[in-house]
């Protein structure tokens, strides 16, 4: 049966990959993309699907209670996939309240609106909340995050995501709302805003600008190709167990400095530069406040129960990503003009 699915944050990095996948694969469903179009949201990310008959874009703010209630009443959504968020840890250190508003208040607004229209009749309904592995805190040299790992968030960003996860679970427990949550590790791929490590480094390597590595570059992240995250969201949305949490990760841990050097080598080859040329741009800068040391995800539940696995190796995914940025310099120019310049100036001028 045709369903109406609301995807929030669909103009952002991961959201645009989820929207594209759902619009292309589920042509009988009506896919609504609700996005405020903050600095991180960009409709250019969805040019290839914007004229599809099963796709509708709605500009709006998830913190606007009245607007959200009306939207749900008008469209009577069957499912929600909630990705809209403030997502950058460094920004959360400077402006925590923005994260409370969008990530906590915005999520509760959506939950209330869904509760209002579903009114206890939850047959075929689902609220799927997309979260992060950062809610589990940081790891030392050993171990991985399981779905049962206690929450221990450290940054204003991860604290706001942890809070939103708790609200989603509370709506299941208290009101019986069918919910699912997934907690994913670091994504990389096309359309990634260049404030995050990989696209920032790609952009700076292209422009021969300094490559700012925080601290000693020894922090570890577990990287997953964004299209594999979208595939995981798809399988969890359609086949995951109601009320369950699923961890999603790449089983692909890299120290930041090793990753940046790997990227330098790859791009030197692509750009026809001398071996080792881009590595000379590496600049160690003041560490991030409260910088989590290591994240690593155990995805065995998702792999075992729902048969998901990453489709590309890191080498393949990173090459695809670099090729996309090299072929889409206009996209990069658009998102790095204006406000991005002052953001970069503010964020990095006091780090050296
Ligand atoms: P992003 O910053 O690229 O995109 C966020 C989107 O949300 C943007 O399109 C923005 O315009 C929209 N948005 C922000 N505030 C809004 C508001 N008040 N109302 C409506 N729309 C609003 O983020 P991303 O990296 O694509 O992350 C998407 C989701 O996935 C987030 O919930 C994030 O916590 C989670 N996540 C991200 C990663 C990662 O590595 N990027 C990993 C795990 C989980
Ligand atoms: O783990 C999932 C999370 O991954 C998501 O929930 C977040 O939305 C996403 O932003 C990401 O958070 P991180 O803080 O891990 O990602 P970021 O790309 O900002 O940084 C990755 C690592 O690189 C981290 O250890 C900090 C470091 N870093 C980052 C930047 C931007 C640098 O050394 N230099 C930089 O300029």
Coordinates of C-alpha atoms and ligand atoms in Angstrom, one line a residue:
X1 CA 0.0 0.0 0.0
X2 CA 1.3 3.5 -0.8
X3 CA 2.6 5.3 2.2
X4 CA 3.4 8.9 3.0
X5 CA 6.9 9.1 4.4
X6 CA 8.3 12.3 5.9
X7 CA 12.1 12.6 5.9
X8 CA 13.5 15.5 7.9
X9 CA 16.9 17.1 7.1
X10 CA 16.7 15.6 3.6
X11 CA 18.7 18.5 2.1
X12 CA 21.7 17.7 4.2
X13 CA 24.5 15.3 3.7
X14 CA 23.1 12.0 4.8
X15 CA 19.5 13.0 4.4
X16 CA 19.9 13.7 0.7
X17 CA 21.3 10.2 0.2
X18 CA 18.3 8.8 2.1
X19 CA 15.8 10.9 0.1
X20 CA 17.4 9.9 -3.2
X21 CA 17.3 6.2 -2.3
X22 CA 13.7 6.3 -1.2
X23 CA 12.4 8.4 -4.1
X24 CA 14.1 6.0 -6.6
X25 CA 13.4 2.7 -4.9
X26 CA 9.9 3.2 -3.5
X27 CA 8.1 4.8 -6.4
X28 CA 4.6 3.9 -4.9
X29 CA 5.4 5.9 -1.7
X30 CA 5.1 9.6 -1.4
X31 CA 8.4 11.0 0.0
X32 CA 8.3 14.4 1.7
X33 CA 11.5 16.2 2.5
X34 CA 11.2 18.7 5.3
X35 CA 14.2 20.9 5.7
X36 CA 14.9 24.4 7.1
X37 CA 17.8 24.9 4.6
X38 CA 20.3 26.0 7.2
X39 CA 24.0 26.5 6.1
X40 CA 24.1 22.7 5.9
X41 CA 21.0 22.1 3.8
X42 CA 21.3 22.5 0.0
X43 CA 18.7 21.7 -2.6
X44 CA 21.5 21.3 -5.1
X45 CA 22.1 17.9 -3.4
X46 CA 18.8 16.6 -4.8
X47 CA 18.7 18.1 -8.4
X48 CA 18.5 14.5 -9.8
X49 CA 15.2 13.6 -8.0
X50 CA 13.5 17.0 -7.5
X51 CA 11.1 16.6 -10.4
X52 CA 10.1 13.0 -9.5
X53 CA 6.3 12.6 -9.1
X54 CA 6.6 10.9 -5.7
X55 CA 8.8 13.7 -4.2
X56 CA 7.8 16.9 -2.4
X57 CA 10.0 19.4 -0.7
X58 CA 8.7 21.4 2.2
X59 CA 10.8 24.3 3.7
X60 CA 10.3 24.6 7.4
X61 CA 11.7 24.5 10.9
X62 CA 11.2 21.4 13.1
X63 CA 11.2 23.7 16.2
X64 CA 8.1 25.6 14.9
X65 CA 5.4 23.8 16.8
X66 CA 2.4 25.3 15.0
X67 CA 3.9 24.7 11.5
X68 CA 4.8 21.1 12.3
X69 CA 1.4 20.3 13.8
X70 CA -0.3 21.7 10.6
X71 CA 2.1 19.8 8.3
X72 CA 1.3 16.5 10.0
X73 CA -2.5 17.2 10.0
X74 CA -2.4 18.2 6.3
X75 CA -0.4 15.2 5.1
X76 CA -1.2 12.4 7.6
X77 CA 2.2 10.8 7.4
X78 CA 2.5 7.1 7.9
X79 CA 6.2 7.1 8.7
X80 CA 8.9 9.6 9.8
X81 CA 12.6 9.2 9.2
X82 CA 14.1 12.0 11.4
X83 CA 17.6 13.2 10.4
X84 CA 17.3 17.0 10.8
X85 CA 19.8 18.2 13.3
X86 CA 22.7 20.5 14.1
X87 CA 25.4 18.0 13.4
X88 CA 28.9 19.6 13.9
X89 CA 30.7 19.0 17.2
X90 CA 32.9 22.1 16.9
X91 CA 29.8 24.3 16.4
X92 CA 28.1 22.7 19.4
X93 CA 31.1 23.8 21.5
X94 CA 30.5 27.4 20.4
X95 CA 26.7 27.5 20.4
X96 CA 25.2 24.7 22.5
X97 CA 21.7 26.3 22.6
X98 CA 21.3 25.9 18.9
X99 CA 21.8 22.2 19.4
X100 CA 19.3 22.0 22.3
X101 CA 16.7 23.8 20.2
X102 CA 17.0 21.8 17.0
X103 CA 18.1 18.4 18.3
X104 CA 16.0 18.2 21.5
X105 CA 13.1 20.6 21.1
X106 CA 12.7 19.9 17.4
X107 CA 12.6 16.1 18.0
X108 CA 10.0 16.5 20.7
X109 CA 7.9 18.7 18.4
X110 CA 7.9 16.0 15.7
X111 CA 7.1 13.3 18.3
X112 CA 4.1 15.3 19.5
X113 CA 2.9 16.0 16.0
X114 CA 3.1 12.3 15.2
X115 CA 1.3 11.3 18.4
X116 CA -1.4 13.9 17.6
X117 CA -2.3 12.6 14.2
X118 CA -1.8 8.9 15.0
X119 CA -3.9 9.3 18.1
X120 CA -3.2 5.9 19.5
X121 CA -3.9 4.1 16.2
X122 CA -0.4 3.0 15.4
X123 CA -1.1 0.3 12.8
X124 CA 1.5 0.6 10.0
X125 CA 3.0 3.8 11.6
X126 CA 6.6 4.3 12.5
X127 CA 8.9 7.1 13.9
X128 CA 12.5 6.3 13.0
X129 CA 15.1 8.4 14.7
X130 CA 18.6 8.7 13.2
X131 CA 21.3 9.1 15.8
X132 CA 25.0 8.8 16.4
X133 CA 27.5 6.6 18.1
X134 CA 28.8 9.7 20.0
X135 CA 25.9 9.2 22.5
X136 CA 28.0 6.3 24.0
X137 CA 30.9 8.5 24.9
X138 CA 34.5 7.6 24.1
X139 CA 36.5 4.4 24.0
X140 CA 40.1 3.7 25.0
X141 CA 42.3 1.5 22.9
X142 CA 40.1 -1.5 23.1
X143 CA 36.4 -2.5 22.7
X144 CA 33.5 -1.4 20.6
X145 CA 30.1 0.2 21.2
X146 CA 27.2 -2.2 21.5
X147 CA 23.5 -1.3 21.5
X148 CA 23.6 -2.0 25.2
X149 CA 26.5 0.3 26.0
X150 CA 25.4 2.9 28.5
X151 CA 24.9 6.4 27.3
X152 CA 27.8 8.7 28.3
X153 CA 27.8 11.7 25.9
X154 CA 30.6 14.2 26.2
X155 CA 30.0 17.1 23.8
X156 CA 27.0 19.5 23.7
X157 CA 26.3 17.8 20.3
X158 CA 26.3 14.3 21.6
X159 CA 24.4 15.3 24.8
X160 CA 21.7 16.8 22.6
X161 CA 21.5 13.7 20.5
X162 CA 21.4 11.5 23.6
X163 CA 18.6 13.5 25.0
X164 CA 16.6 13.2 21.7
X165 CA 17.2 9.4 21.8
X166 CA 15.8 9.3 25.3
X167 CA 12.7 11.2 24.3
X168 CA 12.0 8.9 21.4
X169 CA 12.2 5.9 23.7
X170 CA 10.0 7.6 26.2
X171 CA 7.3 8.1 23.6
X172 CA 7.4 4.4 22.9
X173 CA 7.3 3.5 26.6
X174 CA 4.7 6.0 27.7
X175 CA 2.4 6.3 24.7
X176 CA 3.1 3.1 22.8
X177 CA 4.4 4.9 19.8
X178 CA 6.2 2.5 17.4
X179 CA 9.8 3.8 17.2
X180 CA 13.2 2.7 15.9
X181 CA 16.6 4.3 16.6
X182 CA 19.9 3.7 14.8
X183 CA 23.3 4.9 16.1
X184 CA 25.9 5.3 13.3
X185 CA 29.6 6.0 13.2
X186 CA 31.3 8.7 11.1
X187 CA 30.0 9.0 7.5
X188 CA 31.9 10.1 4.4
X189 CA 30.9 10.5 0.8
X190 CA 29.6 13.0 -1.7
X191 CA 27.7 16.2 -0.7
X192 CA 29.4 16.3 2.7
X193 CA 29.7 19.9 4.0
X194 CA 33.4 20.9 4.1
X195 CA 33.4 21.7 7.8
X196 CA 33.8 18.0 8.6
X197 CA 37.2 16.3 8.5
X198 CA 37.2 14.5 5.1
X199 CA 35.6 17.1 2.9
X200 CA 37.5 19.9 4.7
X201 CA 40.8 18.1 3.9
X202 CA 39.8 17.4 0.3
X203 CA 38.9 21.1 -0.2
X204 CA 42.1 22.3 1.4
X205 CA 44.3 19.9 -0.5
X206 CA 42.7 21.0 -3.8
X207 CA 43.4 24.6 -2.8
X208 CA 46.9 23.9 -1.3
X209 CA 45.8 25.3 2.0
X210 CA 47.0 24.1 5.5
X211 CA 45.5 20.9 6.6
X212 CA 44.5 21.5 10.3
X213 CA 44.9 18.3 12.3
X214 CA 43.6 18.6 15.9
X215 CA 46.1 17.8 18.7
X216 CA 48.4 15.0 17.7
X217 CA 46.0 13.5 15.2
X218 CA 45.8 10.3 17.2
X219 CA 42.1 10.2 17.8
X220 CA 40.3 7.3 16.1
X221 CA 37.1 7.3 14.1
X222 CA 35.2 4.4 12.4
X223 CA 34.3 5.5 8.9
X224 CA 31.3 4.4 6.8
X225 CA 30.4 5.3 3.2
X226 CA 27.2 7.4 3.3
X227 CA 25.4 5.3 0.7
X228 CA 25.9 2.3 3.0
X229 CA 24.4 4.3 5.9
X230 CA 21.4 5.1 3.6
X231 CA 21.1 1.4 2.8
X232 CA 21.1 0.5 6.5
X233 CA 18.4 3.1 7.2
X234 CA 16.3 1.6 4.5
X235 CA 16.6 -2.0 5.8
X236 CA 16.0 -0.9 9.4
X237 CA 13.0 1.3 8.4
X238 CA 11.4 -1.6 6.4
X239 CA 12.5 -4.7 8.4
X240 CA 13.9 -3.7 11.7
X241 CA 12.1 -4.6 14.9
X242 CA 9.8 -2.0 16.4
X243 CA 11.3 -0.5 19.6
X244 CA 14.8 -1.7 18.8
X245 CA 18.1 0.1 18.4
X246 CA 20.6 -0.8 15.7
X247 CA 24.3 0.2 15.7
X248 CA 25.7 1.0 12.2
X249 CA 29.4 1.1 11.6
X250 CA 32.1 0.6 9.0
X251 CA 34.4 -1.7 10.9
X252 CA 36.9 0.7 9.6
X253 CA 39.0 2.5 12.2
X254 CA 41.5 5.1 11.3
X255 CA 43.7 7.5 13.3
X256 CA 43.0 11.0 12.0
X257 CA 46.6 11.6 11.0
X258 CA 46.8 8.3 9.1
X259 CA 43.6 9.1 7.3
X260 CA 44.8 12.6 6.3
X261 CA 48.1 11.2 5.0
X262 CA 46.2 8.5 3.0
X263 CA 44.0 11.2 1.5
X264 CA 47.0 13.3 0.6
X265 CA 48.6 10.4 -1.3
X266 CA 45.4 9.6 -3.1
X267 CA 44.9 13.2 -4.1
X268 CA 48.5 13.7 -5.2
X269 CA 48.0 10.9 -7.7
X270 CA 44.6 12.2 -8.9
X271 CA 45.9 15.8 -9.2
X272 CA 49.2 14.8 -10.8
X273 CA 51.2 16.3 -8.0
X274 CA 54.6 15.0 -6.8
X275 CA 54.5 12.2 -4.2
X276 CA 54.4 13.8 -0.7
X277 CA 53.5 17.3 -1.9
X278 CA 50.2 17.6 -0.1
X279 CA 51.5 16.0 3.1
X280 CA 53.6 19.1 3.6
X281 CA 50.4 21.0 4.1
X282 CA 49.6 19.1 7.3
X283 CA 49.5 21.6 10.3
X284 CA 48.9 20.4 13.9
X285 CA 46.5 22.8 15.6
X286 CA 45.0 23.3 19.1
X287 CA 42.9 20.3 20.0
X288 CA 39.1 20.3 20.1
X289 CA 37.9 20.9 23.7
X290 CA 36.8 17.6 25.3
X291 CA 37.9 15.7 22.1
X292 CA 36.6 12.1 22.3
X293 CA 39.5 9.8 21.8
X294 CA 38.1 6.8 19.9
X295 CA 34.8 5.6 18.5
X296 CA 34.2 2.0 17.2
X297 CA 30.9 0.4 16.4
X298 CA 29.9 -3.3 16.7
X299 CA 27.3 -3.7 13.9
X300 CA 26.9 -7.5 14.3
X301 CA 23.2 -7.1 15.3
X302 CA 22.4 -5.3 12.1
X303 CA 24.5 -7.6 10.0
X304 CA 23.1 -10.8 11.7
X305 CA 19.4 -9.8 11.9
X306 CA 18.9 -7.8 8.8
X307 CA 21.7 -9.0 6.6
X308 CA 23.2 -5.6 6.0
X309 CA 26.9 -5.1 5.2
X310 CA 29.0 -2.2 3.8
X311 CA 29.1 -2.5 0.0
X312 CA 32.5 -0.8 -0.6
X313 CA 35.9 -0.9 1.1
X314 CA 37.3 2.4 2.5
X315 CA 39.7 2.6 -0.4
X316 CA 36.8 2.3 -3.0
X317 CA 34.5 4.7 -1.1
X318 CA 37.2 7.3 -0.6
X319 CA 38.2 7.2 -4.2
X320 CA 34.6 7.7 -5.3
X321 CA 34.3 10.6 -2.8
X322 CA 37.5 12.3 -4.0
X323 CA 36.3 11.8 -7.7
X324 CA 33.0 13.4 -6.8
X325 CA 34.6 16.5 -5.3
X326 CA 37.0 16.9 -8.2
X327 CA 34.0 16.7 -10.6
X328 CA 31.8 19.0 -8.6
X329 CA 33.9 22.0 -7.8
X330 CA 31.0 24.2 -8.6
X331 CA 29.0 22.6 -5.7
X332 CA 32.1 23.2 -3.4
X333 CA 32.4 26.8 -4.6
X334 CA 28.7 27.5 -3.8
X335 CA 28.8 26.1 -0.3
X336 CA 32.2 27.6 0.6
X337 CA 31.4 31.2 -0.5
X338 CA 30.0 33.8 1.9
X339 CA 29.1 32.5 5.4
X340 CA 31.6 29.6 5.1
X341 CA 34.5 32.0 4.8
X342 CA 33.7 33.7 8.1
X343 CA 33.0 30.4 9.8
X344 CA 36.4 29.1 8.8
X345 CA 38.1 32.3 9.9
X346 CA 36.4 32.2 13.3
X347 CA 36.9 28.4 13.9
X348 CA 40.5 28.1 12.8
X349 CA 42.1 31.5 13.4
X350 CA 42.5 30.8 17.2
X351 CA 43.7 27.2 16.8
X352 CA 47.2 27.7 15.4
Ligands
LIG1 P1 23.9 17.9 8.1 O1 24.3 18.9 9.0 O2 24.6 17.7 6.8 O3 22.4 18.1 7.7 C1 21.4 18.4 8.6 C2 20.2 18.9 7.8 O4 19.1 19.3 8.8 C3 20.4 20.1 6.9 O5 19.8 19.9 5.7 C4 19.7 21.3 7.7 O6 19.2 22.3 6.8 C5 18.6 20.5 8.4 N1 18.1 21.2 9.6 C6 18.9 21.7 10.6 N2 18.1 22.3 11.5 C7 16.9 22.2 11.1 C8 15.6 22.6 11.6 N3 15.5 23.3 12.8 N4 14.5 22.3 10.9 C9 14.5 21.6 9.8 N5 15.7 21.2 9.2 C10 16.8 21.5 9.9 O7 23.9 16.5 8.9 P2 24.2 15.0 8.5 O8 25.7 14.8 8.7 O9 23.6 14.7 7.2 O10 23.5 14.2 9.7 C11 22.1 13.9 9.6 C12 21.7 13.1 10.8 O11 22.5 12.0 11.0 C13 21.9 13.9 12.1 O12 20.8 13.7 12.9 C14 23.1 13.4 12.7 O13 23.1 13.6 14.1 C15 23.1 12.0 12.3 N6 24.4 11.3 12.1 C16 25.4 11.9 11.4 C17 26.6 11.3 11.2 C18 27.7 11.8 10.3 O14 28.8 11.3 10.3 N7 27.5 12.9 9.6 C19 26.9 10.0 11.8 C20 25.8 9.5 12.6 C21 24.6 10.1 12.7
LIG2 O1 30.5 9.6 15.1 C1 29.5 10.1 14.3 C2 29.6 11.6 14.3 O2 30.7 11.9 13.4 C3 28.4 12.3 13.8 O3 27.4 12.2 14.8 C4 28.7 13.9 13.7 O4 27.5 14.5 13.2 C5 29.8 14.0 12.7 O5 30.1 15.4 12.6 C6 31.0 13.2 13.1 O6 31.6 13.8 14.3 P1 33.2 14.0 14.5 O7 33.5 15.0 15.5 O8 33.8 12.6 14.7 O9 33.6 14.4 13.0 P2 34.5 15.6 12.4 O10 34.6 15.3 10.9 O11 34.2 16.9 12.9 O12 35.9 15.1 13.0 C7 36.5 13.9 12.8 C8 37.8 13.8 13.5 O13 38.8 14.7 12.9 C9 37.7 14.2 15.0 O14 38.6 13.4 15.8 C10 38.2 15.7 14.9 C11 39.2 15.7 13.8 N1 39.3 17.0 13.1 C12 38.2 17.5 12.6 C13 38.3 18.7 11.8 C14 37.0 19.3 11.3 C15 40.6 17.5 12.8 O15 41.6 17.0 13.2 N2 40.6 18.7 12.1 C16 39.5 19.3 11.6 O16 39.7 20.4 10.9

